[in-house]
Amino acid sequence: TQLLEQSPQFLSIQEGENLTMYCNSSRVFSSLQWYRQEPGEGPVLLVTVVTGGEVKKLKRLTFQFGDASKDSSLHITAAQPGDTGLYLCAGEGGSGNTGKLIFGQGTTLQVKP
Amino acid sequence: SAVISQKPSRDICQRGTSLTIQCQVDSQVTMMFWYRQQPGQSLTLIATANQGSEATYESGFVIDKFPISRPNLTFSTLTVSNMSPEDSSIYLCSSLQGNTEAFFGQGTRLTVV
């Protein structure tokens, strides 16, 4: 059973379209993180959301942490081919401050020019 | 932010042999982590490597198969021993900025034939 469920698994859209992807859990997290990974590279941190209900914006990307601190969403406005990649959410995997992360299975985004 | 240099970036190995992957961080870090990732899929934590102590392995991973070294605060190695085709995967090292925000090496894509 995946502790962090991401949906959809795969998204293929045209440049300029908007999209939303989700990261859901039955467990409360003190924070959730979003990473983007491009082929042949390691994941790169996009944002950390910490407070339930928090909304963070990073240019065309809007991240929201659910009120109950169990889920998060990532909305991209006017997607561009450069947004293509694997989007992973992650949360603290141990009890306390272990530094261990558990990852969702990812959403693969393909933005066609 | 800190940078991890990981090598090799890819390798094709014969079954029964071993491969050692190296990660060098450009600053001192307390914890380093090793993950495995099937292409396009999630990351699974193999072990946590702290300097001066034995690595801590996650369920399903054992020291005989994945010996880890952590000789100082900037370097770690992971060896994949007695490889079989099932070990074909991407292996990633990481460390932390702050308490929970991970940064990664670029990964090693291993193919066992």
Short mmCIF file of C-alpha atoms in Angstrom, two decimals:
data_model
loop_
_atom_site.label_atom_id
_atom_site.label_comp_id
_atom_site.label_asym_id
_atom_site.label_seq_id
_atom_site.Cartn_x
_atom_site.Cartn_y
_atom_site.Cartn_z
CA THR A 1 0.00 0.00 0.00
CA GLN A 2 1.37 3.36 -1.08
CA LEU A 3 1.38 5.85 1.79
CA LEU A 4 1.35 8.77 -0.62
CA GLU A 5 -0.94 8.31 -3.61
CA GLN A 6 -0.38 10.56 -6.58
CA SER A 7 -2.85 11.11 -9.38
CA PRO A 8 -3.07 11.06 -12.24
CA GLN A 9 -0.20 8.74 -13.02
CA PHE A 10 0.28 10.25 -16.45
CA LEU A 11 -0.75 13.56 -18.05
CA SER A 12 -0.26 14.52 -21.66
CA ILE A 13 -1.42 18.01 -22.57
CA GLN A 14 -0.86 20.76 -25.12
CA GLU A 15 1.23 23.81 -24.42
CA GLY A 16 -0.87 26.55 -22.85
CA GLU A 17 -3.31 24.27 -21.05
CA ASN A 18 -3.80 24.24 -17.29
CA LEU A 19 -3.50 21.12 -15.14
CA THR A 20 -3.74 19.94 -11.57
CA MET A 21 -2.11 16.91 -9.99
CA TYR A 22 -2.72 15.51 -6.54
CA CYS A 23 -0.91 13.87 -3.67
CA ASN A 24 -3.16 12.16 -1.11
CA SER A 25 -2.62 10.28 2.11
CA SER A 26 -4.62 8.99 5.05
CA ARG A 27 -1.80 10.11 7.32
CA VAL A 28 -1.05 13.58 8.67
CA PHE A 29 2.29 15.03 7.63
CA SER A 30 4.14 17.89 9.29
CA SER A 31 5.12 18.99 5.78
CA LEU A 32 4.97 17.80 2.20
CA GLN A 33 7.41 18.49 -0.57
CA TRP A 34 7.14 18.54 -4.33
CA TYR A 35 10.03 17.57 -6.59
CA ARG A 36 10.45 17.57 -10.35
CA GLN A 37 12.72 15.05 -12.02
CA GLU A 38 13.91 15.17 -15.60
CA PRO A 39 15.33 12.13 -17.43
CA GLY A 40 18.90 11.36 -16.41
CA GLU A 41 18.77 13.68 -13.42
CA GLY A 42 17.95 13.46 -9.74
CA PRO A 43 14.78 15.03 -8.35
CA VAL A 44 14.94 18.77 -7.70
CA LEU A 45 12.96 20.36 -4.89
CA LEU A 46 10.23 22.74 -6.02
CA VAL A 47 8.54 23.65 -2.74
CA THR A 48 7.80 22.60 0.82
CA VAL A 49 4.34 23.21 2.27
CA VAL A 50 4.18 23.22 6.02
CA THR A 51 0.91 24.67 7.34
CA GLY A 52 -2.50 23.11 6.70
CA GLY A 53 -4.33 25.23 4.14
CA GLU A 54 -1.14 26.91 2.97
CA VAL A 55 -0.86 28.07 -0.63
CA LYS A 56 2.50 28.75 -2.24
CA LYS A 57 3.16 30.10 -5.70
CA LEU A 58 6.24 29.58 -7.81
CA LYS A 59 5.72 31.49 -11.05
CA ARG A 60 3.06 29.45 -12.90
CA LEU A 61 2.98 26.71 -10.28
CA THR A 62 0.56 26.87 -7.34
CA PHE A 63 0.93 24.44 -4.47
CA GLN A 64 -1.70 23.87 -1.82
CA PHE A 65 -1.50 21.91 1.41
CA GLY A 66 -4.81 20.45 2.52
CA ASP A 67 -6.49 21.83 5.63
CA ALA A 68 -5.96 18.51 7.44
CA SER A 69 -2.28 18.32 6.38
CA LYS A 70 -2.90 15.00 4.65
CA ASP A 71 -2.85 15.98 1.01
CA SER A 72 -1.52 18.49 -1.46
CA SER A 73 -2.14 19.66 -4.99
CA LEU A 74 -0.02 21.22 -7.67
CA HIS A 75 -1.66 23.40 -10.28
CA ILE A 76 0.23 24.56 -13.36
CA THR A 77 -1.12 27.46 -15.38
CA ALA A 78 -0.37 27.72 -19.09
CA ALA A 79 1.92 24.70 -19.17
CA GLN A 80 5.06 24.86 -21.27
CA PRO A 81 7.21 22.09 -22.76
CA GLY A 82 9.84 22.91 -20.13
CA ASP A 83 7.40 21.72 -17.46
CA THR A 84 7.69 18.18 -18.80
CA GLY A 85 8.98 15.74 -16.21
CA LEU A 86 8.16 13.41 -13.35
CA TYR A 87 6.54 15.20 -10.41
CA LEU A 88 7.00 13.55 -7.04
CA CYS A 89 5.52 14.42 -3.68
CA ALA A 90 7.32 13.37 -0.52
CA GLY A 91 6.86 13.46 3.21
CA GLU A 92 8.73 12.55 6.37
CA GLY A 93 8.87 8.77 6.45
CA GLY A 94 9.93 8.08 10.00
CA SER A 95 8.67 9.06 13.40
CA GLY A 96 10.41 12.22 14.49
CA ASN A 97 13.14 14.00 12.59
CA THR A 98 14.84 11.09 10.83
CA GLY A 99 15.36 12.83 7.51
CA LYS A 100 13.95 9.78 5.75
CA LEU A 101 11.49 10.62 3.00
CA ILE A 102 8.74 8.54 1.50
CA PHE A 103 7.74 9.36 -2.05
CA GLY A 104 4.56 9.02 -4.01
CA GLN A 105 4.71 7.05 -7.23
CA GLY A 106 4.79 10.26 -9.24
CA THR A 107 2.87 11.99 -12.00
CA THR A 108 4.56 11.99 -15.39
CA LEU A 109 3.72 15.19 -17.23
CA GLN A 110 4.24 15.60 -20.95
CA VAL A 111 3.59 19.03 -22.43
CA LYS A 112 3.47 19.02 -26.21
CA PRO A 113 4.47 22.15 -28.14
CA SER B 1 22.62 25.14 -2.11
CA ALA B 2 24.89 22.13 -1.79
CA VAL B 3 25.70 19.92 -4.76
CA ILE B 4 26.22 16.16 -4.96
CA SER B 5 28.38 14.70 -7.70
CA GLN B 6 27.48 11.09 -8.38
CA LYS B 7 29.33 8.65 -10.59
CA PRO B 8 29.14 6.70 -12.72
CA SER B 9 26.10 8.16 -14.44
CA ARG B 10 25.38 4.84 -16.08
CA ASP B 11 26.87 1.40 -16.45
CA ILE B 12 26.14 -1.96 -18.03
CA CYS B 13 27.39 -4.84 -15.92
CA GLN B 14 27.56 -8.60 -16.16
CA ARG B 15 25.51 -10.62 -13.72
CA GLY B 16 27.48 -11.85 -10.74
CA THR B 17 29.75 -8.82 -10.66
CA SER B 18 29.65 -5.80 -8.32
CA LEU B 19 29.44 -2.09 -8.96
CA THR B 20 30.41 0.70 -6.58
CA ILE B 21 28.66 4.04 -6.91
CA GLN B 22 30.27 7.14 -5.44
CA CYS B 23 28.75 10.38 -4.18
CA GLN B 24 30.74 13.47 -3.30
CA VAL B 25 29.07 16.44 -1.59
CA ASP B 26 30.60 19.90 -1.88
CA SER B 27 29.97 20.59 1.82
CA GLN B 28 29.87 18.56 5.02
CA VAL B 29 26.57 16.83 5.71
CA THR B 30 25.46 14.66 8.59
CA MET B 31 23.14 12.23 6.86
CA MET B 32 23.29 10.72 3.42
CA PHE B 33 20.65 8.49 1.89
CA TRP B 34 20.63 5.93 -0.88
CA TYR B 35 17.52 5.33 -2.97
CA ARG B 36 16.53 3.00 -5.79
CA GLN B 37 14.17 4.08 -8.54
CA GLN B 38 12.69 2.14 -11.40
CA PRO B 39 12.58 4.46 -14.46
CA GLY B 40 9.56 6.76 -14.31
CA GLN B 41 8.56 5.48 -10.90
CA SER B 42 8.90 6.33 -7.25
CA LEU B 43 12.01 6.30 -5.08
CA THR B 44 12.51 3.58 -2.48
CA LEU B 45 14.91 4.20 0.38
CA ILE B 46 17.67 1.60 0.65
CA ALA B 47 19.59 2.89 3.65
CA THR B 48 20.73 5.87 5.68
CA ALA B 49 24.48 6.44 5.96
CA ASN B 50 25.92 8.45 8.85
CA GLN B 51 29.61 9.07 9.28
CA GLY B 52 31.20 7.00 12.02
CA SER B 53 28.47 4.39 12.27
CA GLU B 54 27.10 1.51 10.28
CA ALA B 55 24.44 2.27 7.73
CA THR B 56 20.83 1.65 8.69
CA TYR B 57 18.99 -0.46 6.14
CA GLU B 58 15.30 -0.39 5.31
CA SER B 59 13.16 -3.49 5.19
CA GLY B 60 14.04 -5.64 2.20
CA PHE B 61 17.62 -4.38 1.88
CA VAL B 62 20.63 -6.02 3.52
CA ILE B 63 24.24 -5.05 4.05
CA ASP B 64 25.66 -8.07 2.24
CA LYS B 65 23.87 -7.07 -0.96
CA PHE B 66 24.27 -3.28 -0.62
CA PRO B 67 27.36 -2.49 1.45
CA ILE B 68 27.73 1.21 2.14
CA SER B 69 30.72 3.25 3.20
CA ARG B 70 30.72 6.70 4.78
CA PRO B 71 34.35 7.52 5.52
CA ASN B 72 33.82 11.26 6.09
CA LEU B 73 31.16 13.97 6.06
CA THR B 74 31.39 14.64 2.32
CA PHE B 75 31.56 11.20 0.73
CA SER B 76 29.68 7.91 0.53
CA THR B 77 29.66 4.81 -1.63
CA LEU B 78 27.05 2.16 -2.33
CA THR B 79 28.06 -1.19 -3.76
CA VAL B 80 25.57 -3.39 -5.55
CA SER B 81 26.97 -6.87 -5.03
CA ASN B 82 26.58 -10.11 -6.98
CA MET B 83 24.28 -8.37 -9.42
CA SER B 84 21.35 -9.95 -11.20
CA PRO B 85 19.06 -8.44 -13.85
CA GLU B 86 16.57 -7.62 -11.07
CA ASP B 87 19.08 -5.07 -9.77
CA SER B 88 18.74 -3.03 -12.96
CA SER B 89 17.50 0.31 -11.77
CA ILE B 90 18.46 3.91 -11.09
CA TYR B 91 20.36 4.47 -7.87
CA LEU B 92 20.37 7.90 -6.25
CA CYS B 93 22.19 9.38 -3.31
CA SER B 94 20.87 12.35 -1.41
CA SER B 95 21.34 14.51 1.63
CA LEU B 96 19.34 17.19 3.38
CA GLN B 97 19.13 20.96 3.46
CA GLY B 98 17.53 21.87 6.73
CA ASN B 99 15.65 19.01 8.34
CA THR B 100 13.63 17.57 5.50
CA GLU B 101 14.46 19.11 2.12
CA ALA B 102 16.45 16.66 0.07
CA PHE B 103 18.95 17.33 -2.69
CA PHE B 104 20.11 14.55 -4.96
CA GLY B 105 22.93 13.36 -7.09
CA GLN B 106 22.11 12.92 -10.77
CA GLY B 107 21.65 9.18 -10.39
CA THR B 108 23.33 6.06 -11.71
CA ARG B 109 21.42 4.07 -14.30
CA LEU B 110 22.47 0.45 -13.89
CA THR B 111 21.71 -2.28 -16.41
CA VAL B 112 22.65 -5.85 -15.53
CA VAL B 113 22.91 -8.27 -18.41
#
